[in-house]
PDB file of C-alpha atoms in Angstrom:
ATOM      1  CA  MET A 293       7.136  24.060   2.615  1.00 39.00           C
ATOM      2  CA  ILE A 294       6.140  20.451   1.750  1.00 46.00           C
ATOM      3  CA  VAL A 295       7.787  18.360  -0.695  1.00 44.00           C
ATOM      4  CA  ALA A 296       5.360  17.398  -3.613  1.00 43.00           C
ATOM      5  CA  LEU A 297       5.911  13.079  -3.987  1.00 42.00           C
ATOM      6  CA  GLY A 298       5.589  12.476  -7.613  1.00 40.00           C
ATOM      7  CA  THR A 299       4.799  12.963 -11.048  1.00 35.00           C
ATOM      8  CA  ALA A 300       5.784   9.599 -12.266  1.00 35.00           C
ATOM      9  CA  CYS A 301       3.186   7.032 -13.427  1.00 33.00           C
ATOM     10  CA  GLY A 302       2.184   4.306 -11.412  1.00 37.00           C
ATOM     11  CA  GLY A 303      -0.582   2.500  -9.662  1.00 39.00           C
ATOM     12  CA  SER A 304      -2.938   3.482  -7.233  1.00 38.00           C
ATOM     13  CA  PRO A 305      -1.194   2.720  -3.617  1.00 40.00           C
ATOM     14  CA  ALA A 306      -3.256   1.180  -0.951  1.00 43.00           C
ATOM     15  CA  PRO A 307      -3.668   3.398   2.285  1.00 44.00           C
ATOM     16  CA  ALA A 308      -1.210   1.605   4.943  1.00 44.00           C
ATOM     17  CA  PRO A 309      -3.129   0.017   7.652  1.00 45.00           C
ATOM     18  CA  PRO A 310      -3.818   1.994  11.072  1.00 45.00           C
ATOM     19  CA  ALA A 311      -2.547   0.480  13.939  1.00 46.00           C
ATOM     20  CA  SER A 312      -4.324  -2.181  15.711  1.00 44.00           C
ATOM     21  CA  PRO A 313      -6.625  -0.860  18.882  1.00 46.00           C
ATOM     22  CA  ALA A 314      -5.077  -1.677  21.966  1.00 45.00           C
ATOM     23  CA  PRO A 315      -6.352  -3.633  24.989  1.00 47.00           C
ATOM     24  CA  ALA A 316      -9.217  -1.627  27.023  1.00 47.00           C
ATOM     25  CA  THR A 317      -8.051   0.489  29.276  1.00 42.00           C
ATOM     26  CA  SER A 318      -8.122  -0.820  33.296  1.00 47.00           C
ATOM     27  CA  ALA A 319      -7.093   0.359  36.474  1.00 43.00           C
ATOM     28  CA  ALA A 320      -3.505  -1.397  35.817  1.00 44.00           C
ATOM     29  CA  ASN A 321      -3.304   0.301  32.592  1.00 61.00           C
ATOM     30  CA  ALA A 322      -4.764   3.736  33.073  1.00 93.00           C
ATOM     31  CA  LEU A 323      -3.357   5.989  30.042  1.00 96.00           C
ATOM     32  CA  PRO A 324      -0.936   6.806  28.780  1.00 97.00           C
ATOM     33  CA  HIS A 325       0.770   3.131  28.552  1.00 96.00           C
ATOM     34  CA  SER A 326       3.420   1.321  26.467  1.00 96.00           C
ATOM     35  CA  GLY A 327       5.735   3.641  26.995  1.00 96.00           C
ATOM     36  CA  ALA A 328       3.541   6.291  25.094  1.00 97.00           C
ATOM     37  CA  PRO A 329       3.954  10.211  26.645  1.00 97.00           C
ATOM     38  CA  LYS A 330       0.905  12.098  27.918  1.00 97.00           C
ATOM     39  CA  VAL A 331      -0.459  14.451  25.663  1.00 98.00           C
ATOM     40  CA  GLU A 332      -0.349  17.487  28.100  1.00 96.00           C
ATOM     41  CA  HIS A 333      -2.928  19.895  26.482  1.00 96.00           C
ATOM     42  CA  PRO A 334      -5.360  18.012  24.899  1.00 97.00           C
ATOM     43  CA  LEU A 335      -7.539  19.323  22.159  1.00 97.00           C
ATOM     44  CA  PRO A 336     -11.657  18.724  22.621  1.00 97.00           C
ATOM     45  CA  ALA A 337     -13.077  15.043  21.119  1.00 96.00           C
ATOM     46  CA  SER A 338     -15.125  17.567  19.396  1.00 96.00           C
ATOM     47  CA  ALA A 339     -12.023  18.610  17.102  1.00 97.00           C
ATOM     48  CA  LEU A 340     -11.478  15.177  15.892  1.00 97.00           C
ATOM     49  CA  SER A 341     -15.358  14.991  15.077  1.00 94.00           C
ATOM     50  CA  GLY A 342     -17.393  14.319  11.356  1.00 91.00           C
ATOM     51  CA  ASN A 343     -15.495  13.501   8.136  1.00 96.00           C
ATOM     52  CA  PRO A 344     -11.897  13.727   7.558  1.00 98.00           C
ATOM     53  CA  CYS A 345     -12.206  14.589   4.029  1.00 98.00           C
ATOM     54  CA  GLU A 346     -13.489  17.729   5.120  1.00 97.00           C
ATOM     55  CA  THR A 347     -12.041  18.274   8.044  1.00 97.00           C
ATOM     56  CA  ALA A 348      -8.468  17.318   7.453  1.00 98.00           C
ATOM     57  CA  LEU A 349      -7.302  18.592   4.696  1.00 98.00           C
ATOM     58  CA  THR A 350      -7.778  21.385   2.473  1.00 97.00           C
ATOM     59  CA  ALA A 351      -7.885  20.956  -1.132  1.00 97.00           C
ATOM     60  CA  ASP A 352      -4.621  23.143  -1.770  1.00 98.00           C
ATOM     61  CA  GLN A 353      -3.275  21.122   1.066  1.00 98.00           C
ATOM     62  CA  VAL A 354      -3.553  17.846  -0.436  1.00 98.00           C
ATOM     63  CA  GLU A 355      -2.485  19.293  -4.141  1.00 97.00           C
ATOM     64  CA  ARG A 356       0.516  20.555  -2.070  1.00 96.00           C
ATOM     65  CA  ILE A 357       1.068  17.220  -0.498  1.00 96.00           C
ATOM     66  CA  ILE A 358       0.062  14.655  -3.983  1.00 95.00           C
ATOM     67  CA  SER A 359       0.385  17.478  -6.949  1.00 94.00           C
ATOM     68  CA  VAL A 360      -3.593  16.673  -7.368  1.00 95.00           C
ATOM     69  CA  ALA A 361      -6.753  17.757  -5.727  1.00 95.00           C
ATOM     70  CA  PRO A 362      -8.261  14.190  -5.830  1.00 96.00           C
ATOM     71  CA  ALA A 363     -12.135  14.372  -4.142  1.00 96.00           C
ATOM     72  CA  GLY A 364     -10.926  12.509  -0.366  1.00 97.00           C
ATOM     73  CA  LYS A 365     -12.767   8.150  -0.394  1.00 97.00           C
ATOM     74  CA  LEU A 366     -13.988   8.327   3.105  1.00 98.00           C
ATOM     75  CA  ARG A 367     -13.822   4.805   5.188  1.00 96.00           C
ATOM     76  CA  ASN A 368     -14.539   4.164   8.727  1.00 95.00           C
ATOM     77  CA  ILE A 369     -12.409   1.344  10.081  1.00 93.00           C
ATOM     78  CA  ALA A 370     -14.055  -0.560  12.556  1.00 93.00           C
ATOM     79  CA  GLY A 371     -12.810  -0.148  16.359  1.00 93.00           C
ATOM     80  CA  LEU A 372     -10.511   3.307  15.307  1.00 95.00           C
ATOM     81  CA  GLY A 373     -12.657   5.628  13.396  1.00 97.00           C
ATOM     82  CA  PRO A 374     -13.330   7.198  10.114  1.00 98.00           C
ATOM     83  CA  SER A 375     -10.639   8.395   7.432  1.00 98.00           C
ATOM     84  CA  CYS A 376      -9.843   9.605   4.292  1.00 98.00           C
ATOM     85  CA  TRP A 377      -7.633   9.378   1.615  1.00 97.00           C
ATOM     86  CA  TRP A 378      -6.262  10.534  -1.423  1.00 98.00           C
ATOM     87  CA  SER A 379      -4.694   9.280  -4.150  1.00 97.00           C
ATOM     88  CA  ASN A 380      -2.682  10.732  -6.911  1.00 96.00           C
ATOM     89  CA  ILE A 381      -3.268   8.097 -10.015  1.00 94.00           C
ATOM     90  CA  ASP A 382      -0.734   9.356 -12.427  1.00 94.00           C
ATOM     91  CA  SER A 383       2.225   9.413  -9.763  1.00 93.00           C
ATOM     92  CA  GLY A 384       1.135   6.643  -7.244  1.00 93.00           C
ATOM     93  CA  SER A 385       1.517   8.973  -4.772  1.00 95.00           C
ATOM     94  CA  ALA A 386      -0.854   8.929  -1.818  1.00 96.00           C
ATOM     95  CA  VAL A 387      -2.279  10.573   1.942  1.00 98.00           C
ATOM     96  CA  SER A 388      -4.556   9.180   3.735  1.00 97.00           C
ATOM     97  CA  THR A 389      -6.034  10.596   7.294  1.00 98.00           C
ATOM     98  CA  GLY A 390      -7.542   8.938  10.577  1.00 98.00           C
ATOM     99  CA  TYR A 391      -9.130   9.875  13.689  1.00 98.00           C
ATOM    100  CA  VAL A 392      -8.237   7.226  15.607  1.00 97.00           C
ATOM    101  CA  THR A 393     -12.178   8.057  18.596  1.00 97.00           C
ATOM    102  CA  GLU A 394     -12.987   4.138  18.954  1.00 96.00           C
ATOM    103  CA  ASP A 395     -10.392   2.377  20.446  1.00 94.00           C
ATOM    104  CA  ARG A 396      -9.970   5.102  23.381  1.00 96.00           C
ATOM    105  CA  GLN A 397      -6.794   4.662  23.851  1.00 97.00           C
ATOM    106  CA  GLY A 398      -4.611   7.546  21.583  1.00 97.00           C
ATOM    107  CA  LEU A 399      -0.900   7.140  21.277  1.00 97.00           C
ATOM    108  CA  SER A 400      -0.718   3.990  23.812  1.00 97.00           C
ATOM    109  CA  ALA A 401      -2.473   2.171  21.085  1.00 96.00           C
ATOM    110  CA  VAL A 402       0.195   2.980  18.607  1.00 96.00           C
ATOM    111  CA  TYR A 403       2.961   2.143  21.270  1.00 97.00           C
ATOM    112  CA  HIS A 404       1.229  -1.451  21.833  1.00 96.00           C
ATOM    113  CA  ASN A 405       0.629  -2.509  18.908  1.00 93.00           C
ATOM    114  CA  SER A 406       3.192  -0.610  16.244  1.00 93.00           C
ATOM    115  CA  LYS A 407       6.485  -0.295  17.903  1.00 94.00           C
ATOM    116  CA  PRO A 408       7.310  -4.145  18.286  1.00 92.00           C
ATOM    117  CA  LYS A 409       6.487  -4.306  14.623  1.00 91.00           C
ATOM    118  CA  SER A 410       7.767  -1.604  12.965  1.00 93.00           C
ATOM    119  CA  LYS A 411      11.257  -1.333  10.514  1.00 91.00           C
ATOM    120  CA  LEU A 412      11.345   1.933  11.967  1.00 93.00           C
ATOM    121  CA  TRP A 413      10.619   3.981  14.769  1.00 96.00           C
ATOM    122  CA  ARG A 414      11.187   7.499  15.354  1.00 95.00           C
ATOM    123  CA  PRO A 415       9.658   9.987  17.866  1.00 96.00           C
ATOM    124  CA  LEU A 416       9.335  13.659  16.650  1.00 97.00           C
ATOM    125  CA  PRO A 417       9.142  16.739  18.484  1.00 97.00           C
ATOM    126  CA  PRO A 418       5.659  17.730  19.399  1.00 97.00           C
ATOM    127  CA  VAL A 419       3.411  18.357  16.185  1.00 98.00           C
ATOM    128  CA  GLN A 420       1.608  21.362  16.655  1.00 96.00           C
ATOM    129  CA  GLY A 421       2.387  21.289  20.213  1.00 96.00           C
ATOM    130  CA  PHE A 422       1.261  17.250  20.104  1.00 98.00           C
ATOM    131  CA  PRO A 423       3.377  14.238  20.888  1.00 98.00           C
ATOM    132  CA  ALA A 424       4.655  12.427  17.660  1.00 98.00           C
ATOM    133  CA  VAL A 425       6.009   9.315  16.280  1.00 98.00           C
ATOM    134  CA  ALA A 426       6.681   7.957  12.591  1.00 97.00           C
ATOM    135  CA  PHE A 427       6.876   4.401  11.646  1.00 96.00           C
ATOM    136  CA  ARG A 428       6.467   2.012   9.119  1.00 92.00           C
ATOM    137  CA  ALA A 429       6.115  -1.556   8.894  1.00 79.00           C
ATOM    138  CA  ASP A 430       8.291  -4.072   6.383  1.00 72.00           C
ATOM    139  CA  LEU A 431       5.927  -1.973   3.703  1.00 65.00           C
ATOM    140  CA  GLY A 432       8.697   0.177   2.349  1.00 73.00           C
ATOM    141  CA  ASP A 433      11.334   2.999   2.464  1.00 75.00           C
ATOM    142  CA  ASP A 434       8.056   4.965   0.040  1.00 87.00           C
ATOM    143  CA  LEU A 435       5.443   4.935   3.025  1.00 92.00           C
ATOM    144  CA  CYS A 436       5.596   6.073   6.793  1.00 95.00           C
ATOM    145  CA  GLN A 437       2.566   6.543   8.889  1.00 96.00           C
ATOM    146  CA  VAL A 438       2.658   9.357  11.618  1.00 98.00           C
ATOM    147  CA  SER A 439       0.433   9.437  14.901  1.00 98.00           C
ATOM    148  CA  VAL A 440      -0.048  12.358  16.611  1.00 98.00           C
ATOM    149  CA  GLY A 441      -1.482  11.866  19.795  1.00 98.00           C
ATOM    150  CA  THR A 442      -4.730  14.727  20.375  1.00 98.00           C
ATOM    151  CA  ALA A 443      -5.623  13.825  24.091  1.00 98.00           C
ATOM    152  CA  ASP A 444      -3.966  10.636  26.048  1.00 98.00           C
ATOM    153  CA  ASP A 445      -7.427   8.627  24.005  1.00 98.00           C
ATOM    154  CA  LEU A 446      -7.656   9.865  21.154  1.00 98.00           C
ATOM    155  CA  SER A 447      -4.772  10.059  18.123  1.00 98.00           C
ATOM    156  CA  VAL A 448      -4.576  11.206  14.487  1.00 98.00           C
ATOM    157  CA  ASP A 449      -3.036   9.548  11.602  1.00 98.00           C
ATOM    158  CA  VAL A 450      -1.142  10.314   8.942  1.00 98.00           C
ATOM    159  CA  THR A 451      -0.114   8.080   5.977  1.00 97.00           C
ATOM    160  CA  ILE A 452       2.302   8.597   3.230  1.00 96.00           C
ATOM    161  CA  THR A 453       3.058   6.897   0.242  1.00 94.00           C
ATOM    162  CA  LEU A 454       5.774   8.803  -1.787  1.00 93.00           C
ATOM    163  CA  GLY A 455       5.592   8.748  -5.403  1.00 89.00           C
ATOM    164  CA  GLU A 456       7.401   6.635  -8.206  1.00 84.00           C
ATOM    165  CA  SER A 457      10.032   9.369  -8.730  1.00 79.00           C
ATOM    166  CA  LYS A 458      10.706  10.134  -5.443  1.00 83.00           C
ATOM    167  CA  LYS A 459      11.404   6.568  -3.741  1.00 81.00           C
ATOM    168  CA  GLY A 460      14.785   6.479  -3.236  1.00 79.00           C
ATOM    169  CA  ASN A 461      15.782  10.346  -2.508  1.00 84.00           C
ATOM    170  CA  THR A 462      12.985  11.284  -0.498  1.00 88.00           C
ATOM    171  CA  ASP A 463      11.959  10.621   3.218  1.00 90.00           C
ATOM    172  CA  SER A 464       8.772   9.614   3.422  1.00 93.00           C
ATOM    173  CA  CYS A 465       8.567   9.769   6.982  1.00 95.00           C
ATOM    174  CA  THR A 466       9.768  14.196   6.607  1.00 95.00           C
ATOM    175  CA  VAL A 467       6.859  14.419   3.974  1.00 95.00           C
ATOM    176  CA  ALA A 468       4.290  12.792   6.629  1.00 97.00           C
ATOM    177  CA  GLY A 469       5.416  14.725   9.795  1.00 97.00           C
ATOM    178  CA  GLN A 470       5.081  17.739   7.778  1.00 97.00           C
ATOM    179  CA  ALA A 471       1.055  16.417   6.166  1.00 98.00           C
ATOM    180  CA  ALA A 472       0.855  16.148  10.245  1.00 98.00           C
ATOM    181  CA  ASP A 473       1.587  19.379  10.774  1.00 98.00           C
ATOM    182  CA  MET A 474      -1.039  20.767   8.281  1.00 98.00           C
ATOM    183  CA  VAL A 475      -4.418  18.672  10.078  1.00 98.00           C
ATOM    184  CA  ILE A 476      -3.232  18.886  13.992  1.00 98.00           C
ATOM    185  CA  ALA A 477      -2.775  22.669  12.764  1.00 98.00           C
ATOM    186  CA  ASN A 478      -6.427  22.385  10.820  1.00 98.00           C
ATOM    187  CA  LEU A 479      -7.787  20.780  13.643  1.00 98.00           C
ATOM    188  CA  ARG A 480      -6.703  22.749  16.258  1.00 97.00           C
ATOM    189  CA  ARG A 481      -8.700  25.874  14.349  1.00 96.00           C
ATOM    190  CA  ARG A 482     -11.487  24.044  14.738  1.00 94.00           C
ATOM    191  CA  ALA A 483     -11.095  23.655  18.181  1.00 92.00           C
ATOM    192  CA  GLY A 484     -10.804  27.196  18.568  1.00 91.00           C
ATOM    193  CA  SER A 485      -7.302  26.747  19.715  1.00 80.00           C
TER     194      SER A 485
END
């Protein structure tokens, strides 16, 4: 069961910036690198094709996460891939999901770029069998991103912003992990695994 993120009034939070692309892979920099774990049983790349607003989370799941089910806002982040952002304007809570398909670095990019500047870095138990890490920069405890490696060269980012009523009494990384579990379960079903 996922923790609802809040019902207090507040502005619409901006989604967390995704991890920056890592340098191009070379023979000396084969995947995985930078301490990222290997993905033993990868999902096919086709599981991350298409619009994450339609494939990452169902309307019921979005409602369980942020207490409402608004239409998602699709963005394509150059060098990374498509992402979708859902927000609860009344509570200030939000969830976003990005399919990191363009940099072809998977979790290695997260370990290379985000780990050195993260205020919190927490490797997680496997999410639906896939390696994952929760982290946050200095953007406050109400925001957490979970990145899940679906292949050595592909990953999924799930970012949570807690609503005002949950700030200080709910672990945003726990909620992000729960949301990531939903997303990866949906992608596994989509891939037929």
